[in-house]
Amino acid sequence: MVRRRGTRESRREEILLAALDVFAERGYTGASIASIAERVGLSQQGVLHYFPSKDRLLAEVLRLRDERNLDVLVLPGEGGAITLDTVAALVEYNAQRRGIVQSFTVLSAESVIEDHPARDFFKERYGTSRAWMAEVIRAELGDKLPADLTPEQAAPLMFAVMDGLQLQWLLAPDEIDMPGLFRAFLSLLKGAPRPS
Amino acid sequence: MVRRRGTRESRREEILLAALDVFAERGYTGASIASIAERVGLSQQGVLHYFPSKDRLLAEVLRLRDERNLDVLVLPGEGGAITLDTVAALVEYNAQRRGIVQSFTVLSAESVIEDHPARDFFKERYGTSRAWMAEVIRAELGDKLPADLTPEQAAPLMFAVMDGLQLQWLLAPDEIDMPGLFRAFLSLLKGAPRPS
DNA sequence: CTGCGATTACCGAATGGTCGGTAGGTCAAG
DNA sequence: CTTGACCTACCGACCATTCGGTAATCGCAG
């Protein structure tokens, strides 16, 4: 028997990555610990040895996914400020990572269910993200946006567009040009010249 | 025993309404036929008497929800054309019907999962809705939108904003003014005067 | 109006499966 | 000898679906 194929920490990460995949494919409710275990060559109880419950496993998966996204968002703008173009680049990056997008879409929508273990995570996440995004918009476009929008209004719209496009893109990748449409929305926000 | 409390058709509708609620509360995967049955005072097998399987029950629930939405959308503009204001009114109406919104949000996101029974429904629905919405936009705003957007680009953005706002609103109803933000997006589309 | 066979509307029980989680053990490395 | 990494075995609960009933009701013949 070949036990101890790595450190405890590396084994945990292995499991977390597999769990992210399975959650993306089946949602949280539809995913079973056993199916995650199978993917890393463990028994169900092997997984439960590293994570005490399915809830906790989900919590750590979400934390991991957030870290990754932060990497993509922060690294390119190293030292410099994050701009709307950086955000557009993130959307472009996401268009290459279907699994990550799907996990986020499925889990966030599932989380609106009462007593869902990810509910607090997403609620807090959207709250802080909106505040942060409002500042990014203010820094780049100032206080006055087209149609008298405030940055505080534009921020939730921004995430709405990102999330909504992801859903349509997941259902019909060939019909929806997610990065292109997101850029189109951005140019709307920036206030390009009106026709007529 | 008091059977036959109504016609077959009314009994079916009773079940469909209960199912819509339960799907909203727990998602499709998380909902059990028994919990739906309990809500209408039937046994699990009683429900199965009217709908041959859980899949079929879901299919009919979705059809029902579509009909209701169509009522809201079409009745106000009876005879006349549907305008963007009618769409805004629908968003306003939705802000009063949390259950309906939640069921749609949860089920549509769940449907991106492979082999999900609602996948085809939502894929087709978005396809036809986008085409239809593009025509509404073209009829009202013409071919030239701000930032050189085409109606075909604006249509998916429209649904993205609707869906994305719903998600944020469901998680934080007090923070998110869904109808207001949607109207803000609409005025962006209409090309209100730029500042400066 | 009566009687009766067919249909409808269910329910109880069981099938075969999966679920998350616990208890208690084995085995190897340190 | 202890510790950590697993495993087998198991639990009670729940799952969708099928089968086989039973009681109420309906259509219709007489």
mmCIF file of C-alpha atoms in Angstrom, chain B residues 70-84 86 132 136 139-140:
data_model
loop_
_atom_site.group_PDB
_atom_site.id
_atom_site.type_symbol
_atom_site.label_atom_id
_atom_site.label_comp_id
_atom_site.label_asym_id
_atom_site.label_seq_id
_atom_site.Cartn_x
_atom_site.Cartn_y
_atom_site.Cartn_z
ATOM 1 C CA LEU B 70 -45.960 36.252 -20.561
ATOM 2 C CA ASP B 71 -49.202 37.390 -18.983
ATOM 3 C CA VAL B 72 -47.455 40.179 -17.130
ATOM 4 C CA LEU B 73 -45.516 41.195 -20.189
ATOM 5 C CA VAL B 74 -48.246 41.049 -22.786
ATOM 6 C CA LEU B 75 -51.409 42.102 -20.973
ATOM 7 C CA PRO B 76 -50.319 45.670 -20.161
ATOM 8 C CA GLY B 77 -49.390 46.313 -23.758
ATOM 9 C CA GLU B 78 -52.574 44.758 -25.080
ATOM 10 C CA GLY B 79 -52.790 45.389 -28.742
ATOM 11 C CA GLY B 80 -49.870 47.768 -28.557
ATOM 12 C CA ALA B 81 -46.201 46.999 -28.933
ATOM 13 C CA ILE B 82 -44.037 45.974 -26.017
ATOM 14 C CA THR B 83 -41.614 48.680 -25.039
ATOM 15 C CA LEU B 84 -38.586 48.878 -22.793
ATOM 16 C CA THR B 86 -42.927 47.305 -20.193
ATOM 17 C CA TRP B 132 -37.182 38.941 -29.446
ATOM 18 C CA VAL B 136 -37.900 45.410 -29.132
ATOM 19 C CA ALA B 139 -38.075 49.194 -32.677
ATOM 20 C CA GLU B 140 -37.631 51.684 -29.875
#
